[in-house]
PDB file of C-alpha atoms and ligand atoms in Angstrom:
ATOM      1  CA  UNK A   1    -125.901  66.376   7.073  1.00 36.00           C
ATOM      2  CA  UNK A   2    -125.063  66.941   3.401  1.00 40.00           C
ATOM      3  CA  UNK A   3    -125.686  70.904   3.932  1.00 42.00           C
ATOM      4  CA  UNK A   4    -123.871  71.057   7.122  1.00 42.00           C
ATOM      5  CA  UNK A   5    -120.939  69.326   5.674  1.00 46.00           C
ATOM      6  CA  UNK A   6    -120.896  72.174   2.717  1.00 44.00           C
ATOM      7  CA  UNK A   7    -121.490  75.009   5.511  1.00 48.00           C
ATOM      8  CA  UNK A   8    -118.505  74.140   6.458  1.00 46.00           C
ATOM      9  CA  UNK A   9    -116.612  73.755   3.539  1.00 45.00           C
ATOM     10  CA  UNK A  10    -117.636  77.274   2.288  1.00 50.00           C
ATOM     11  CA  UNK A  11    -116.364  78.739   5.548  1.00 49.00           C
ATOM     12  CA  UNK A  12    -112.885  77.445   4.898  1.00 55.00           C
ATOM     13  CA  UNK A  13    -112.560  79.032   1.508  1.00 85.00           C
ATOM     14  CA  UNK A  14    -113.261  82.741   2.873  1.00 94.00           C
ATOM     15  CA  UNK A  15    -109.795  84.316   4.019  1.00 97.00           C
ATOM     16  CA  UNK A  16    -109.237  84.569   7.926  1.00 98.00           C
ATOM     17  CA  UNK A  17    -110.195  87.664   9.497  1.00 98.00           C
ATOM     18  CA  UNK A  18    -109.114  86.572  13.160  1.00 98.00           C
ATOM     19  CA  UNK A  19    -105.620  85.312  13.786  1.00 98.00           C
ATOM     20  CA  UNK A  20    -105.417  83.280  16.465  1.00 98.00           C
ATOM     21  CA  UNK A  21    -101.433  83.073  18.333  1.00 98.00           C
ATOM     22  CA  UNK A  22    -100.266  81.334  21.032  1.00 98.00           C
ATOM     23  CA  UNK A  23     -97.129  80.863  22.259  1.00 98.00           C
ATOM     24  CA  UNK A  24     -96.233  77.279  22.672  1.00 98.00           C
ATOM     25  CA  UNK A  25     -98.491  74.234  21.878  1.00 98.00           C
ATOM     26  CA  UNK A  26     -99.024  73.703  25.648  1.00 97.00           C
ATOM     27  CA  UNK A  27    -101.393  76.742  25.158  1.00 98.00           C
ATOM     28  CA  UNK A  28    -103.469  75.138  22.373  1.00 98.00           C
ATOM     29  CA  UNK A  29    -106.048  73.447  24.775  1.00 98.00           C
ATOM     30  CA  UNK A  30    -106.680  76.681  26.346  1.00 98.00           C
ATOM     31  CA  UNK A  31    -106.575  78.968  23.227  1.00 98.00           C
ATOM     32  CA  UNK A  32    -109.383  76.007  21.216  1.00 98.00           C
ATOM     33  CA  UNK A  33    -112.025  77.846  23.661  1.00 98.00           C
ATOM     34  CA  UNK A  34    -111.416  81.207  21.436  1.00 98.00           C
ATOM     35  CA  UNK A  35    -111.183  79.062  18.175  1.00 98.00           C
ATOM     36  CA  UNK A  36    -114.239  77.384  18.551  1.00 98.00           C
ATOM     37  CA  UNK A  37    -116.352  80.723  19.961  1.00 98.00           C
ATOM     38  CA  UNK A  38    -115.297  81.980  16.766  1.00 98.00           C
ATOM     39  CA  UNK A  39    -116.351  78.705  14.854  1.00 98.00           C
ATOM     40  CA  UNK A  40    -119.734  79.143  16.374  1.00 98.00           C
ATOM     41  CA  UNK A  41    -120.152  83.344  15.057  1.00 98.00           C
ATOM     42  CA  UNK A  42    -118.843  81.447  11.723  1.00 98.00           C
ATOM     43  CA  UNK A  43    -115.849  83.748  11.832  1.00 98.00           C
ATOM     44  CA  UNK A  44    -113.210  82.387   9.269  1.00 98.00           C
ATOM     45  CA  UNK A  45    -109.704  82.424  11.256  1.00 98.00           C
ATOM     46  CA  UNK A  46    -106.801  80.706  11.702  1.00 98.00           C
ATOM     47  CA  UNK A  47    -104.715  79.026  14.526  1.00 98.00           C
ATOM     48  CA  UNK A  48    -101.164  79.827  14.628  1.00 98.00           C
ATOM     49  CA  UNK A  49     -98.400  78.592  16.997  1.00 98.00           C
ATOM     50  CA  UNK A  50     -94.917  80.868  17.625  1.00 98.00           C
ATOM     51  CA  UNK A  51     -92.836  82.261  19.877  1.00 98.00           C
ATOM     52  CA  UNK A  52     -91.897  85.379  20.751  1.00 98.00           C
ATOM     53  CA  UNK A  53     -88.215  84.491  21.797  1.00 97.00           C
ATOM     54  CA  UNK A  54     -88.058  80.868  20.421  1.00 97.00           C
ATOM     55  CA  UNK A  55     -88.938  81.670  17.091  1.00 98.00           C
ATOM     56  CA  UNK A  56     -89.592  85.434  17.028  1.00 98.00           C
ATOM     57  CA  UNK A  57     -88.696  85.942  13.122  1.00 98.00           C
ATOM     58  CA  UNK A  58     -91.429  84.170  11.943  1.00 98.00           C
ATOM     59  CA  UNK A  59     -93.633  86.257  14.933  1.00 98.00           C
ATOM     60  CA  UNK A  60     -92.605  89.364  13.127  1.00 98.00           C
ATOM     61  CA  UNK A  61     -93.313  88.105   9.362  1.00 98.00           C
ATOM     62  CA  UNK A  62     -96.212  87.063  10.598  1.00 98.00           C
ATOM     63  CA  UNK A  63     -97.499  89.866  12.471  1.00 98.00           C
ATOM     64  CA  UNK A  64     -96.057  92.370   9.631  1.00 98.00           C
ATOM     65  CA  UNK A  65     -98.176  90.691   6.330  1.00 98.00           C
ATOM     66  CA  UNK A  66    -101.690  89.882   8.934  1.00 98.00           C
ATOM     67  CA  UNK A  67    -102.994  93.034   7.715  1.00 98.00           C
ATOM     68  CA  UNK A  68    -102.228  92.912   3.856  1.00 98.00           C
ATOM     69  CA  UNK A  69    -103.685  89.268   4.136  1.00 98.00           C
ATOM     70  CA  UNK A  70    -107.065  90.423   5.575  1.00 98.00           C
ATOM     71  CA  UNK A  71    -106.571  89.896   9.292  1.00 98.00           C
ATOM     72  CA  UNK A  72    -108.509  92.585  11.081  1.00 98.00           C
ATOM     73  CA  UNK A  73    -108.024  91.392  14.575  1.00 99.00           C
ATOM     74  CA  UNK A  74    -105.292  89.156  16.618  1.00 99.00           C
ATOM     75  CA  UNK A  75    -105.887  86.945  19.829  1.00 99.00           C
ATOM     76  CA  UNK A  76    -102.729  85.885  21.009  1.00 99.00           C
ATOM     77  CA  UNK A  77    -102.439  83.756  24.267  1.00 98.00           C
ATOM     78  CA  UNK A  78     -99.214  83.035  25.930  1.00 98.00           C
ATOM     79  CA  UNK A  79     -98.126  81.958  29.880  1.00 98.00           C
ATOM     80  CA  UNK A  80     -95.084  82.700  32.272  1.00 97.00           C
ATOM     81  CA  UNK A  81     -93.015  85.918  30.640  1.00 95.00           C
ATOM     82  CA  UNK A  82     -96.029  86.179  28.466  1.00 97.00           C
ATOM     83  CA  UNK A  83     -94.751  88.735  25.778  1.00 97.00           C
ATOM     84  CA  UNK A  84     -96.017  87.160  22.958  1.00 98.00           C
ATOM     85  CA  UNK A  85     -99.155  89.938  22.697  1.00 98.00           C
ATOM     86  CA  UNK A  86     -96.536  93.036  23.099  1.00 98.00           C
ATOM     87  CA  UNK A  87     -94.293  91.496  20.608  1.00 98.00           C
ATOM     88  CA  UNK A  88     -97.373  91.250  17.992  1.00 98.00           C
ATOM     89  CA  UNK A  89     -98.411  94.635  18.731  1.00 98.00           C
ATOM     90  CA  UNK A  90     -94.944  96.183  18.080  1.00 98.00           C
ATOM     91  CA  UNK A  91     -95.548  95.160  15.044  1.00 98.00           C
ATOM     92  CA  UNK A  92     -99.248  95.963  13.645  1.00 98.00           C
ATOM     93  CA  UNK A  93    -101.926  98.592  14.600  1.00 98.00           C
ATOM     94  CA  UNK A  94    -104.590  95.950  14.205  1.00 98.00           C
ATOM     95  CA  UNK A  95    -106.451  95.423  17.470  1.00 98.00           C
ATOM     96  CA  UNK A  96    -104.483  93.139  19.381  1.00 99.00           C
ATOM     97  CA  UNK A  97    -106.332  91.236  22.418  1.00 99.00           C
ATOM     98  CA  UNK A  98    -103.985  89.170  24.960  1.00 98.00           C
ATOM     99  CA  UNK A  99    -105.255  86.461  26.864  1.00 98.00           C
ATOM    100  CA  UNK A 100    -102.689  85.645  29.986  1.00 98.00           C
ATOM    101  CA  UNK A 101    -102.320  81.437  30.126  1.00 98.00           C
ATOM    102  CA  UNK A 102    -102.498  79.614  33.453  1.00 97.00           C
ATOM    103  CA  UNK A 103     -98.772  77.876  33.426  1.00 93.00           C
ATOM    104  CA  UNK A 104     -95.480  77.588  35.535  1.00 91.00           C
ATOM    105  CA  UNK A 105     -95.355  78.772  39.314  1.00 96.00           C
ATOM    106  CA  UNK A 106     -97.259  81.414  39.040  1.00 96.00           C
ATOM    107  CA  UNK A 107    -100.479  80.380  38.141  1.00 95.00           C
ATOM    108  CA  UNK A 108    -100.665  82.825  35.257  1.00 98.00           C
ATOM    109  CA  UNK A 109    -100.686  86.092  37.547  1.00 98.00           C
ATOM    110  CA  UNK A 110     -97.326  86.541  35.904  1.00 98.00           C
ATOM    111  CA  UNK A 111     -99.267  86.554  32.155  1.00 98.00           C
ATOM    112  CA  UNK A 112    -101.143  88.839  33.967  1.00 98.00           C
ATOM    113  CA  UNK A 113     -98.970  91.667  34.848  1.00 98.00           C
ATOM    114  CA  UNK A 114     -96.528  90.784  31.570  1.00 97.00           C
ATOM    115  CA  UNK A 115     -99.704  91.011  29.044  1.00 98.00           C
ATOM    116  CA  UNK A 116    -101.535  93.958  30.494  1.00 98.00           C
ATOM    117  CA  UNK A 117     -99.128  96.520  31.861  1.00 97.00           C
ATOM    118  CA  UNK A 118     -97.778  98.071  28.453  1.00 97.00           C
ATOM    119  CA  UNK A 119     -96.310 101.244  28.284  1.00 97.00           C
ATOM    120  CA  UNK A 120     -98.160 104.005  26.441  1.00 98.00           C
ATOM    121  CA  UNK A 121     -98.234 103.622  22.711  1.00 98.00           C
ATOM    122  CA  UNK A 122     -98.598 100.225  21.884  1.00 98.00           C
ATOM    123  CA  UNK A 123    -101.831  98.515  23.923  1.00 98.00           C
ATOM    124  CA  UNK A 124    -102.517  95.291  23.931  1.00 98.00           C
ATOM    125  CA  UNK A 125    -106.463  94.930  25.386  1.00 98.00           C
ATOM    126  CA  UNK A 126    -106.075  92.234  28.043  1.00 98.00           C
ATOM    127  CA  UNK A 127    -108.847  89.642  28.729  1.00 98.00           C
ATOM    128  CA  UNK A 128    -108.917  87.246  32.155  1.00 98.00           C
ATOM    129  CA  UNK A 129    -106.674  84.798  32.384  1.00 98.00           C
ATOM    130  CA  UNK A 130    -107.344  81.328  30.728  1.00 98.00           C
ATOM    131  CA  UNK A 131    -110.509  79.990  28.975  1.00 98.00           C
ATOM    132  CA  UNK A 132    -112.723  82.590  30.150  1.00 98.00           C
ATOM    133  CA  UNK A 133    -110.428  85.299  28.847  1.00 98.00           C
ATOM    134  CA  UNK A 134    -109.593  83.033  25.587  1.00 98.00           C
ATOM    135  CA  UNK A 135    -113.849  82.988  25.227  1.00 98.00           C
ATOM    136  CA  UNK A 136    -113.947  86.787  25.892  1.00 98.00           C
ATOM    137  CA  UNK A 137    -111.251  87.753  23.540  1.00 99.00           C
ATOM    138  CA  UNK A 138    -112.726  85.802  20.604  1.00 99.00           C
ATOM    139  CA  UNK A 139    -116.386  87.529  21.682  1.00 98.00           C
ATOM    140  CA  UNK A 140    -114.515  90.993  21.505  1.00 98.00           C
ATOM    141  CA  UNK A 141    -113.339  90.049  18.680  1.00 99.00           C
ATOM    142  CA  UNK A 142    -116.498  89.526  17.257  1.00 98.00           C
ATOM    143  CA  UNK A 143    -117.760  92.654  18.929  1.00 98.00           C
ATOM    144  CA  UNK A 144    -114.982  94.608  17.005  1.00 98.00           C
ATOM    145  CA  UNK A 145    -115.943  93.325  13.346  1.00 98.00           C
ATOM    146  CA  UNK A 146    -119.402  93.539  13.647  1.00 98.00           C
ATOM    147  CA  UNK A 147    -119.162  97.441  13.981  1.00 98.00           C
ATOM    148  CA  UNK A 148    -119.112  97.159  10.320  1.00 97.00           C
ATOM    149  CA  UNK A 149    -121.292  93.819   9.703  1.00 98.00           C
ATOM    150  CA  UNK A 150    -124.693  93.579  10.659  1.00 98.00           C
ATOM    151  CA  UNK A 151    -125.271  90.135  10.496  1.00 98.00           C
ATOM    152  CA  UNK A 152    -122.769  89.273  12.968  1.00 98.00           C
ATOM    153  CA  UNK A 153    -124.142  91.910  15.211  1.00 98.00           C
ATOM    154  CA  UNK A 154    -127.506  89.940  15.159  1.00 98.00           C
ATOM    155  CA  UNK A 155    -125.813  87.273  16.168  1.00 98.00           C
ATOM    156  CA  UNK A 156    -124.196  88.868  19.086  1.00 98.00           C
ATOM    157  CA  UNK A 157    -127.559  89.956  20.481  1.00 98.00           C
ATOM    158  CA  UNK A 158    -129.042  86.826  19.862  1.00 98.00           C
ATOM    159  CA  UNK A 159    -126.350  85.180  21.995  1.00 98.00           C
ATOM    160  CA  UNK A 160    -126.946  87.589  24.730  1.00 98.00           C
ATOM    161  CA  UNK A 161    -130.476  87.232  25.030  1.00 98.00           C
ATOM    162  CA  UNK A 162    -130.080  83.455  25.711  1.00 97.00           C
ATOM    163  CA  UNK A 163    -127.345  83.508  27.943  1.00 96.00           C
ATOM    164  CA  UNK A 164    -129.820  85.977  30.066  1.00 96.00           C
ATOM    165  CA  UNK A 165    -132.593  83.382  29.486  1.00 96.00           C
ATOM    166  CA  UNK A 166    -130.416  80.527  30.755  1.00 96.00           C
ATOM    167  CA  UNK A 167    -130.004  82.775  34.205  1.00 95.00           C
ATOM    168  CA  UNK A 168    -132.888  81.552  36.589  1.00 93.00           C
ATOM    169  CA  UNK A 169    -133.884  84.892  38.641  1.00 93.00           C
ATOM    170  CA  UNK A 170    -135.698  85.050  41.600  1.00 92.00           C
ATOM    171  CA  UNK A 171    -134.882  81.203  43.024  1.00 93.00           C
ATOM    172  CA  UNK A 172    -136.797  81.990  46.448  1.00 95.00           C
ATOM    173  CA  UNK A 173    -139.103  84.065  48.336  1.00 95.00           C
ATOM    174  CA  UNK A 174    -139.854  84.374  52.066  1.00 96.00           C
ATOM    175  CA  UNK A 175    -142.948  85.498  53.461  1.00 92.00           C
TER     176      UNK A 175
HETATM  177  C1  RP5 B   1     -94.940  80.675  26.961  1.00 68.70           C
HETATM  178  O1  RP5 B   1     -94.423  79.802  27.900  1.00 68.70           O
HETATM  179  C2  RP5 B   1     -96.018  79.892  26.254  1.00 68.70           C
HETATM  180  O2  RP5 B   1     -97.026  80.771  25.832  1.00 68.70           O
HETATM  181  C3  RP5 B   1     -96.506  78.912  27.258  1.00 68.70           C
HETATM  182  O3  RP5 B   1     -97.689  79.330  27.915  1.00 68.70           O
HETATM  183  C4  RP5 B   1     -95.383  78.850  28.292  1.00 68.70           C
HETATM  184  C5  RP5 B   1     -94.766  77.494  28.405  1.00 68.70           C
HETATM  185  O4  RP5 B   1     -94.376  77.014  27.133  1.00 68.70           O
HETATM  186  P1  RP5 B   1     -93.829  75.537  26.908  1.00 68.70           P
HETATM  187  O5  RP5 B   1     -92.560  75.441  27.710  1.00 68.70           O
HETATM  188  O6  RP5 B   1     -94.915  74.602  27.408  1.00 68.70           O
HETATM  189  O7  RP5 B   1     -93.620  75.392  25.431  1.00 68.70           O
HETATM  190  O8  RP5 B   1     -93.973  81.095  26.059  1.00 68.70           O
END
């Protein structure tokens, strides 16, 4: 318990690599799926709440030190207009991955369209919409930084080969 409680401490102390935006704190449920994927690779990061229109000065300081701070790759999450990833990427050529949130009328198919149809010259890489896309981007994430760390590549293949244990195979024969 002791060590575990140290593990932990020592991962605070190392500077984020992964920012992780949203843009409201409606999305926080939703976006805790990427956090804690990223918790489990032991991927220092950091969980960040702002707006794109409602507060989209402190998007842009933000998005505009993330690299001189360390940051080597942004999730951002938003729902409805959804610009929140476009708006980041303006502003950085750090990878930025946008996860389109399940909210309003449209049932996120409005993320959807908002977060992945970008004009040439600034992409965003767009995941599925919701938890499965907030799980994906923090995995591509992962994916992205372990080009250049072999440890967390390990870890990444590890992973895979017991999600395809967990998958049963042949569950019945005829004849
Ligand atoms: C977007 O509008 C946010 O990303 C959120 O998904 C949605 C609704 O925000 P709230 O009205 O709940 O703050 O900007």
């Amino acid at each position: 318990m002791a060590t575990a409680k140290k593990k932990r401490g020592s991962t605070k102390k190392r500077p984020p690599v992964v920012g992780v935006l949203m843009g409201s704190s409606s999305d926080l449920e939703v976006m805790e799926r990427a956090a804690k994927c990223l918790e489990s690779l032991d991927i220092p990061h950091e969980v960040v709440v702002t707006s794109a229109h409602r507060s989209p000065e402190r998007t842009a300081r933000y998005t505009k030190s993330a690299k001189r701070r360390g940051i080597k790759v942004l999730v951002v999450g938003a729902g409805r207009a959804a610009h929140l990833a476009g708006a980041v990427a303006a502003n950085t050529t750090l990878p930025v991955l946008g996860v389109p949130l399940e909210s309003g009328a449209l049932a996120g198919k409005d993320a959807l369209l908002s977060t992945v149809q970008m004009p040439a010259g600034v992409p965003v890489g767009t995941l599925a919409i919701g938890g499965a896309g907030a799980e994906n981007a923090a995995l591509l994430a992962a994916s992205i930084l372990a080009l250049d760390d072999s440890r967390l590549a390990a870890k990444l293949e590890r992973r895979r080969r017991e999600m395809a244990a967990k998958v049963p195979g042949t569950v019945r024969r005829y004849g």
